[in-house]
């Protein structure tokens, strides 16, 4: 195994945190002109998820960085024209269309495997039928193609659904948008610009680009951080790290080798910190060990935890303020009222940031009122209720 190069620079824990915040778009003036598309290009991947409480997670990502951007504008920014596609990155993600060639390694791996966890009865016939329909009538969703399920549980997919998802995995079909949360499929030859429609890059070049992109999106990262961003393996990162341009650094308290984006080291991170609620699927906090290492904050999505065992709530959203994670808010909507069902705060200093974040979120989703229910610690309930009312009224 090739020994790792010595670190070229030592960073304090605070410097690393600020670098990470700036890289993710939470420190300094936001690029409002670039908007949602700029956020997507900067992050390299925006995770999709079925849960919608305050809003869908992919809507919350630009909101957290840019403020109250129009939700319809967010969807159009992602999906109009040929700016983005959906594929498997950290999870199911919206990706900049420019990254299409760099996922060739994953498409090849899917082809080599030969099937998904679902197996088709007649793969050749079923895939041909899907491609013929899309060629003649596309873009289409799975229902329009003939139905997604056989009538049983959600995982009991129809032959058509298995076929179109297989074609998506292997790159003959592209998801060009979501409508009513259903994927809209089209032929890759129609959806991907000609200059990008190729699998010419070998696996090493694909991974080199994705590791470099992950490093730029995180600012500073360990090997496991870099691997987790696009779900690579640690050994794959090690094999290409020297060719990425990332700079070996040492970070106080991390106890592991790390690498920084050279552009992130050119200037000291300065500017205004964003105060906002974060989706649990935000790339700033994707990886629990990284979140604990940078912010000293442990967070777990409890949506799939039985209700009696939840500690912070169904969709508890971490509260970012002053460059730190200082609490959680579990939101819900009742008509035109945003309800903070449970708020957990680190202390009195988090009260006003929480009120600001709740009031801004309420306005963004069109709520006319905001109400706080349970607060921990209980001594902060009255101050938070008063601050939410005052802040909301001012808006």
Short mmCIF file of C-alpha atoms in Angstrom, two decimals:
data_model
loop_
_atom_site.label_atom_id
_atom_site.label_comp_id
_atom_site.label_asym_id
_atom_site.label_seq_id
_atom_site.Cartn_x
_atom_site.Cartn_y
_atom_site.Cartn_z
CA UNK A 1 0.00 0.00 0.00
CA UNK A 2 1.39 3.40 -1.01
CA UNK A 3 2.19 5.51 2.06
CA UNK A 4 0.17 8.69 2.41
CA UNK A 5 2.03 11.97 1.76
CA UNK A 6 2.78 14.13 4.80
CA UNK A 7 0.35 16.97 5.51
CA UNK A 8 1.28 20.26 3.88
CA UNK A 9 -0.68 22.37 6.35
CA UNK A 10 -2.16 22.20 9.84
CA UNK A 11 -5.67 23.52 10.43
CA UNK A 12 -7.38 24.20 13.73
CA UNK A 13 -10.74 22.55 14.33
CA UNK A 14 -12.38 25.98 14.02
CA UNK A 15 -10.67 26.68 10.70
CA UNK A 16 -11.80 23.32 9.33
CA UNK A 17 -15.39 23.97 10.46
CA UNK A 18 -15.46 27.36 8.77
CA UNK A 19 -13.95 25.96 5.58
CA UNK A 20 -16.63 23.27 5.53
CA UNK A 21 -19.41 25.81 6.09
CA UNK A 22 -18.20 28.06 3.29
CA UNK A 23 -17.79 25.15 0.90
CA UNK A 24 -21.37 24.09 1.56
CA UNK A 25 -22.75 27.61 1.08
CA UNK A 26 -23.49 28.59 4.68
CA UNK A 27 -20.80 31.19 5.28
CA UNK A 28 -20.47 34.36 3.25
CA UNK A 29 -22.80 36.05 0.80
CA UNK A 30 -24.96 33.58 -1.12
CA UNK A 31 -24.76 33.63 -4.91
CA UNK A 32 -28.37 34.57 -5.56
CA UNK A 33 -27.80 35.20 -9.26
CA UNK A 34 -26.67 31.59 -9.75
CA UNK A 35 -29.63 30.50 -7.61
CA UNK A 36 -30.67 26.87 -7.29
CA UNK A 37 -28.60 25.76 -10.25
CA UNK A 38 -25.55 27.33 -8.67
CA UNK A 39 -26.24 25.47 -5.43
CA UNK A 40 -26.56 22.20 -7.34
CA UNK A 41 -23.30 22.74 -9.24
CA UNK A 42 -21.48 23.69 -6.04
CA UNK A 43 -22.74 20.71 -4.04
CA UNK A 44 -22.50 18.26 -6.93
CA UNK A 45 -25.46 16.25 -5.63
CA UNK A 46 -28.80 17.04 -3.95
CA UNK A 47 -30.50 14.10 -2.28
CA UNK A 48 -34.13 13.21 -2.99
CA UNK A 49 -36.44 11.71 -0.41
CA UNK A 50 -40.12 10.83 -0.19
CA UNK A 51 -40.72 12.61 3.15
CA UNK A 52 -42.42 15.98 2.85
CA UNK A 53 -43.16 17.81 6.12
CA UNK A 54 -42.07 21.40 5.71
CA UNK A 55 -41.22 20.72 2.06
CA UNK A 56 -39.40 18.05 0.08
CA UNK A 57 -35.74 17.74 0.98
CA UNK A 58 -34.48 18.82 -2.45
CA UNK A 59 -36.44 22.06 -1.99
CA UNK A 60 -34.98 22.58 1.48
CA UNK A 61 -31.40 22.44 0.18
CA UNK A 62 -31.43 25.72 -1.82
CA UNK A 63 -33.76 27.31 0.74
CA UNK A 64 -31.26 26.66 3.53
CA UNK A 65 -28.55 28.45 1.57
CA UNK A 66 -30.40 31.16 -0.35
CA UNK A 67 -33.39 31.95 1.83
CA UNK A 68 -36.99 32.08 0.70
CA UNK A 69 -36.59 31.11 -2.97
CA UNK A 70 -39.85 30.29 -4.73
CA UNK A 71 -40.62 26.58 -4.56
CA UNK A 72 -41.87 26.46 -8.15
CA UNK A 73 -38.72 28.27 -9.22
CA UNK A 74 -36.65 25.63 -7.44
CA UNK A 75 -38.30 22.80 -9.37
CA UNK A 76 -37.92 24.62 -12.67
CA UNK A 77 -34.28 25.42 -11.94
CA UNK A 78 -33.53 21.76 -11.39
CA UNK A 79 -35.50 20.26 -14.23
CA UNK A 80 -36.09 22.73 -17.06
CA UNK A 81 -33.89 22.30 -20.10
CA UNK A 82 -31.08 19.79 -19.77
CA UNK A 83 -29.45 21.05 -16.58
CA UNK A 84 -29.80 17.98 -14.35
CA UNK A 85 -30.61 14.30 -14.13
CA UNK A 86 -31.41 11.86 -11.34
CA UNK A 87 -29.07 9.00 -10.56
CA UNK A 88 -27.44 7.06 -7.74
CA UNK A 89 -24.83 9.14 -5.92
CA UNK A 90 -24.93 9.47 -2.13
CA UNK A 91 -28.44 8.08 -2.58
CA UNK A 92 -31.02 8.91 -5.24
CA UNK A 93 -29.85 12.42 -6.10
CA UNK A 94 -30.33 15.27 -8.51
CA UNK A 95 -26.99 15.74 -10.27
CA UNK A 96 -25.66 18.42 -12.64
CA UNK A 97 -25.88 17.12 -16.20
CA UNK A 98 -22.15 17.81 -16.57
CA UNK A 99 -21.50 14.89 -14.22
CA UNK A 100 -23.12 12.33 -16.52
CA UNK A 101 -19.78 11.03 -17.92
CA UNK A 102 -18.33 10.64 -14.42
CA UNK A 103 -20.94 8.06 -13.40
CA UNK A 104 -19.93 5.75 -16.23
CA UNK A 105 -18.14 3.54 -13.71
CA UNK A 106 -21.40 2.93 -11.86
CA UNK A 107 -23.35 2.26 -15.04
CA UNK A 108 -20.71 -0.24 -16.10
CA UNK A 109 -20.83 -1.95 -12.72
CA UNK A 110 -24.62 -2.30 -12.96
CA UNK A 111 -24.34 -3.77 -16.46
CA UNK A 112 -21.68 -6.22 -15.31
CA UNK A 113 -23.91 -7.41 -12.48
CA UNK A 114 -26.61 -8.21 -15.02
CA UNK A 115 -29.69 -7.49 -12.94
CA UNK A 116 -31.13 -5.48 -10.05
CA UNK A 117 -32.59 -7.15 -6.97
CA UNK A 118 -35.63 -7.66 -9.20
CA UNK A 119 -35.14 -10.11 -12.08
CA UNK A 120 -37.10 -9.83 -15.32
CA UNK A 121 -38.87 -12.80 -16.86
CA UNK A 122 -37.75 -11.76 -20.34
CA UNK A 123 -35.22 -8.92 -20.11
CA UNK A 124 -34.65 -8.47 -23.84
CA UNK A 125 -38.35 -8.24 -24.70
CA UNK A 126 -39.28 -6.05 -21.72
CA UNK A 127 -36.44 -3.56 -22.23
CA UNK A 128 -37.14 -3.32 -25.94
CA UNK A 129 -40.80 -2.59 -25.24
CA UNK A 130 -39.92 0.25 -22.85
CA UNK A 131 -37.41 1.77 -25.26
CA UNK A 132 -39.90 1.58 -28.13
CA UNK A 133 -42.58 3.37 -26.08
CA UNK A 134 -40.21 6.10 -24.98
CA UNK A 135 -38.95 6.55 -28.52
CA UNK A 136 -42.48 6.94 -29.82
CA UNK A 137 -44.24 8.73 -26.95
CA UNK A 138 -41.74 9.75 -24.26
CA UNK A 139 -41.04 11.21 -21.76
CA UNK A 140 -43.32 8.97 -19.67
CA UNK A 141 -43.76 7.81 -16.08
CA UNK A 142 -44.04 4.15 -15.08
CA UNK A 143 -47.83 4.26 -14.99
CA UNK A 144 -47.92 5.57 -18.55
CA UNK A 145 -45.49 2.86 -19.56
CA UNK A 146 -47.88 0.18 -18.33
CA UNK A 147 -47.94 0.29 -14.53
CA UNK A 148 -45.39 0.17 -11.75
CA UNK A 149 -46.77 -2.64 -9.55
CA UNK A 150 -48.34 -6.06 -9.87
CA UNK A 151 -50.99 -5.17 -7.30
CA UNK A 152 -49.20 -6.45 -4.20
CA UNK A 153 -46.80 -4.65 -1.82
CA UNK A 154 -44.82 -1.63 -3.00
CA UNK A 155 -41.80 -3.78 -3.79
CA UNK A 156 -43.85 -6.13 -6.01
CA UNK A 157 -42.82 -4.34 -9.19
CA UNK A 158 -44.27 -5.01 -12.62
CA UNK A 159 -42.05 -6.30 -15.42
CA UNK A 160 -42.23 -2.85 -17.02
CA UNK A 161 -41.09 -1.08 -13.84
CA UNK A 162 -38.18 -3.49 -13.42
CA UNK A 163 -37.19 -2.95 -17.04
CA UNK A 164 -37.26 0.85 -16.96
CA UNK A 165 -35.32 0.98 -13.67
CA UNK A 166 -32.74 -1.40 -15.11
CA UNK A 167 -32.41 0.85 -18.16
CA UNK A 168 -32.03 3.81 -15.80
CA UNK A 169 -29.28 2.02 -13.88
CA UNK A 170 -27.36 1.18 -17.03
CA UNK A 171 -27.76 4.54 -18.73
CA UNK A 172 -30.06 3.87 -21.68
CA UNK A 173 -32.84 5.77 -19.93
CA UNK A 174 -32.62 8.97 -17.88
CA UNK A 175 -34.91 10.37 -15.19
CA UNK A 176 -35.47 13.90 -16.42
CA UNK A 177 -37.69 15.11 -13.56
CA UNK A 178 -40.18 14.09 -10.88
CA UNK A 179 -43.86 14.88 -11.28
CA UNK A 180 -46.26 13.97 -8.48
CA UNK A 181 -43.18 12.23 -7.07
CA UNK A 182 -43.13 9.83 -10.01
CA UNK A 183 -40.01 9.61 -12.12
CA UNK A 184 -40.35 10.83 -15.68
CA UNK A 185 -38.19 8.72 -17.99
CA UNK A 186 -36.71 9.59 -21.35
CA UNK A 187 -34.14 8.14 -23.70
CA UNK A 188 -30.59 9.10 -22.77
CA UNK A 189 -29.89 10.03 -26.38
CA UNK A 190 -32.65 12.63 -26.18
CA UNK A 191 -32.08 13.88 -22.62
CA UNK A 192 -28.29 14.12 -22.39
CA UNK A 193 -26.42 16.63 -24.58
CA UNK A 194 -24.41 14.93 -27.33
CA UNK A 195 -21.06 16.12 -25.95
CA UNK A 196 -21.76 14.43 -22.61
CA UNK A 197 -23.45 11.25 -23.84
CA UNK A 198 -20.59 8.80 -23.53
CA UNK A 199 -19.01 6.29 -21.20
CA UNK A 200 -15.48 6.94 -22.47
CA UNK A 201 -13.86 7.70 -19.11
CA UNK A 202 -12.32 4.73 -17.34
CA UNK A 203 -13.20 3.91 -13.74
CA UNK A 204 -10.13 5.64 -12.29
CA UNK A 205 -10.85 8.89 -14.13
CA UNK A 206 -14.48 8.83 -13.04
CA UNK A 207 -13.54 8.33 -9.42
CA UNK A 208 -10.78 10.92 -9.58
CA UNK A 209 -13.29 13.52 -10.73
CA UNK A 210 -15.91 12.54 -8.11
CA UNK A 211 -13.38 12.57 -5.26
CA UNK A 212 -12.13 16.00 -6.36
CA UNK A 213 -15.71 17.25 -6.60
CA UNK A 214 -16.54 15.88 -3.15
CA UNK A 215 -13.44 17.55 -1.75
CA UNK A 216 -14.46 20.89 -3.23
CA UNK A 217 -18.03 20.51 -1.93
CA UNK A 218 -16.84 19.73 1.61
CA UNK A 219 -13.80 22.00 1.69
CA UNK A 220 -11.82 19.67 3.93
CA UNK A 221 -12.44 15.97 4.46
CA UNK A 222 -11.06 12.63 5.59
CA UNK A 223 -10.88 9.60 3.32
CA UNK A 224 -14.15 8.25 4.72
CA UNK A 225 -15.80 11.65 4.18
CA UNK A 226 -14.68 11.69 0.56
CA UNK A 227 -15.88 8.14 0.02
CA UNK A 228 -19.27 8.72 1.61
CA UNK A 229 -20.16 11.74 -0.51
CA UNK A 230 -20.80 9.71 -3.68
CA UNK A 231 -20.82 6.29 -1.98
CA UNK A 232 -17.40 5.14 -3.12
CA UNK A 233 -15.18 2.69 -1.29
CA UNK A 234 -12.30 3.86 0.84
CA UNK A 235 -9.77 1.96 -1.26
CA UNK A 236 -11.14 3.61 -4.40
CA UNK A 237 -10.49 7.03 -2.87
CA UNK A 238 -6.96 6.00 -1.84
CA UNK A 239 -6.20 4.79 -5.37
CA UNK A 240 -6.98 8.14 -7.01
CA UNK A 241 -6.41 10.75 -4.30
CA UNK A 242 -2.99 11.85 -5.57
CA UNK A 243 -4.45 12.82 -8.93
CA UNK A 244 -7.30 14.92 -7.58
CA UNK A 245 -5.34 18.06 -6.70
CA UNK A 246 -6.58 17.90 -3.11
CA UNK A 247 -3.99 19.02 -0.56
CA UNK A 248 -3.00 16.76 2.38
CA UNK A 249 -3.67 18.57 5.65
CA UNK A 250 -3.76 17.86 9.36
CA UNK A 251 -6.82 18.97 11.34
CA UNK A 252 -6.71 19.49 15.08
CA UNK A 253 -8.66 16.79 16.90
CA UNK A 254 -9.61 14.76 13.85
CA UNK A 255 -6.99 12.08 14.40
CA UNK A 256 -7.13 11.01 10.75
CA UNK A 257 -5.39 12.11 7.55
CA UNK A 258 -7.40 14.75 5.70
CA UNK A 259 -7.38 16.60 2.40
CA UNK A 260 -8.48 20.12 1.53
CA UNK A 261 -9.64 21.74 -1.67
CA UNK A 262 -6.77 24.08 -2.69
CA UNK A 263 -9.28 26.83 -3.55
CA UNK A 264 -10.60 26.63 0.01
CA UNK A 265 -7.14 27.37 1.36
CA UNK A 266 -6.58 30.49 -0.71
CA UNK A 267 -8.47 32.80 1.64
CA UNK A 268 -9.74 32.87 5.20
CA UNK A 269 -13.47 32.03 5.40
CA UNK A 270 -15.29 35.19 6.43
CA UNK A 271 -18.75 36.65 6.17
CA UNK A 272 -22.24 36.23 7.46
CA UNK A 273 -23.37 32.93 8.91
CA UNK A 274 -26.71 31.61 7.71
CA UNK A 275 -29.35 30.90 10.36
CA UNK A 276 -31.65 28.17 9.10
CA UNK A 277 -33.27 24.80 9.62
CA UNK A 278 -31.51 21.96 7.82
CA UNK A 279 -33.07 18.99 6.13
CA UNK A 280 -31.76 15.78 7.74
CA UNK A 281 -30.74 14.90 4.16
CA UNK A 282 -28.62 18.04 3.71
CA UNK A 283 -25.10 17.27 2.50
CA UNK A 284 -23.66 19.39 5.34
CA UNK A 285 -24.81 16.67 7.75
CA UNK A 286 -25.08 13.58 5.52
CA UNK A 287 -22.44 11.67 7.43
CA UNK A 288 -22.99 11.27 11.17
CA UNK A 289 -19.31 10.75 12.13
CA UNK A 290 -18.31 13.86 10.15
CA UNK A 291 -21.10 15.91 11.73
CA UNK A 292 -19.99 14.82 15.19
CA UNK A 293 -16.35 15.53 14.37
CA UNK A 294 -16.95 19.03 13.00
CA UNK A 295 -19.87 20.26 15.11
CA UNK A 296 -19.87 18.03 18.19
CA UNK A 297 -23.49 17.33 17.28
CA UNK A 298 -25.14 13.92 17.08
CA UNK A 299 -28.19 13.71 14.88
CA UNK A 300 -30.32 10.83 13.73
CA UNK A 301 -33.42 10.88 11.53
CA UNK A 302 -36.22 9.38 13.61
CA UNK A 303 -38.89 9.14 10.90
CA UNK A 304 -38.45 5.37 10.80
CA UNK A 305 -38.20 5.02 14.58
CA UNK A 306 -41.39 3.90 16.39
CA UNK A 307 -43.09 6.99 17.80
CA UNK A 308 -42.69 6.02 21.50
CA UNK A 309 -38.94 5.70 20.99
CA UNK A 310 -38.40 9.06 19.29
CA UNK A 311 -36.36 11.60 21.20
CA UNK A 312 -36.46 14.70 19.02
CA UNK A 313 -39.39 14.03 16.66
CA UNK A 314 -40.40 12.57 13.30
CA UNK A 315 -38.47 14.98 11.06
CA UNK A 316 -36.32 16.94 13.50
CA UNK A 317 -34.38 19.54 11.56
CA UNK A 318 -31.02 20.66 12.97
CA UNK A 319 -30.80 24.38 13.68
CA UNK A 320 -27.74 26.08 12.21
CA UNK A 321 -26.79 29.43 13.71
CA UNK A 322 -23.50 31.26 14.06
CA UNK A 323 -21.75 28.42 12.27
CA UNK A 324 -22.79 25.87 14.91
CA UNK A 325 -25.60 23.32 15.25
CA UNK A 326 -27.44 24.59 18.32
CA UNK A 327 -30.73 22.73 18.42
CA UNK A 328 -33.48 20.88 16.59
CA UNK A 329 -36.99 21.72 15.43
CA UNK A 330 -39.54 19.06 14.50
CA UNK A 331 -42.03 20.90 12.24
CA UNK A 332 -45.53 20.13 11.04
CA UNK A 333 -48.18 22.06 9.15
CA UNK A 334 -51.78 22.48 10.21
CA UNK A 335 -53.53 24.44 7.49
CA UNK A 336 -51.92 27.88 7.45
CA UNK A 337 -50.05 27.31 10.73
CA UNK A 338 -46.51 26.02 11.04
CA UNK A 339 -46.31 23.99 14.25
CA UNK A 340 -42.98 23.36 15.94
CA UNK A 341 -44.08 20.13 17.63
CA UNK A 342 -40.84 19.77 19.52
CA UNK A 343 -37.92 22.15 19.84
CA UNK A 344 -34.70 21.13 21.56
CA UNK A 345 -32.21 23.92 22.23
CA UNK A 346 -28.67 23.95 23.55
CA UNK A 347 -29.34 26.98 25.75
CA UNK A 348 -30.81 30.50 25.96
CA UNK A 349 -28.55 31.82 23.18
CA UNK A 350 -30.33 29.52 20.73
CA UNK A 351 -33.79 31.00 21.42
CA UNK A 352 -33.68 33.94 19.00
CA UNK A 353 -32.01 31.96 16.18
CA UNK A 354 -34.70 29.30 16.58
CA UNK A 355 -37.41 31.96 16.45
CA UNK A 356 -35.83 33.49 13.33
CA UNK A 357 -35.59 30.11 11.60
CA UNK A 358 -39.16 29.10 12.49
CA UNK A 359 -40.62 32.43 11.36
CA UNK A 360 -38.68 32.41 8.08
CA UNK A 361 -39.69 28.81 7.34
CA UNK A 362 -43.33 29.61 8.06
CA UNK A 363 -43.31 32.47 5.61
CA UNK A 364 -41.54 30.41 2.96
CA UNK A 365 -44.16 27.66 2.92
CA UNK A 366 -47.06 30.12 3.01
CA UNK A 367 -48.08 29.77 6.65
CA UNK A 368 -49.70 32.78 8.29
CA UNK A 369 -49.05 31.67 11.87
CA UNK A 370 -46.36 29.82 13.80
CA UNK A 371 -46.94 27.91 17.01
CA UNK A 372 -44.57 26.22 19.41
CA UNK A 373 -45.62 23.13 21.37
CA UNK A 374 -43.04 21.20 23.38
CA UNK A 375 -39.67 22.80 24.19
CA UNK A 376 -36.65 21.27 25.88
CA UNK A 377 -35.48 22.50 28.25
CA UNK A 378 -38.92 23.56 29.47
CA UNK A 379 -37.51 26.79 30.92
CA UNK A 380 -36.96 28.05 27.36
CA UNK A 381 -40.55 27.51 26.25
CA UNK A 382 -41.93 30.91 27.28
CA UNK A 383 -38.97 32.87 25.86
CA UNK A 384 -39.20 30.94 22.58
CA UNK A 385 -42.97 31.42 22.27
CA UNK A 386 -42.56 35.15 22.79
CA UNK A 387 -39.65 35.37 20.36
CA UNK A 388 -41.50 33.39 17.66
CA UNK A 389 -44.59 35.61 17.97
CA UNK A 390 -42.58 38.83 17.86
CA UNK A 391 -40.38 37.68 14.97
CA UNK A 392 -43.32 36.34 12.96
CA UNK A 393 -45.32 39.55 13.48
CA UNK A 394 -42.40 41.64 12.25
CA UNK A 395 -42.33 39.68 9.03
#
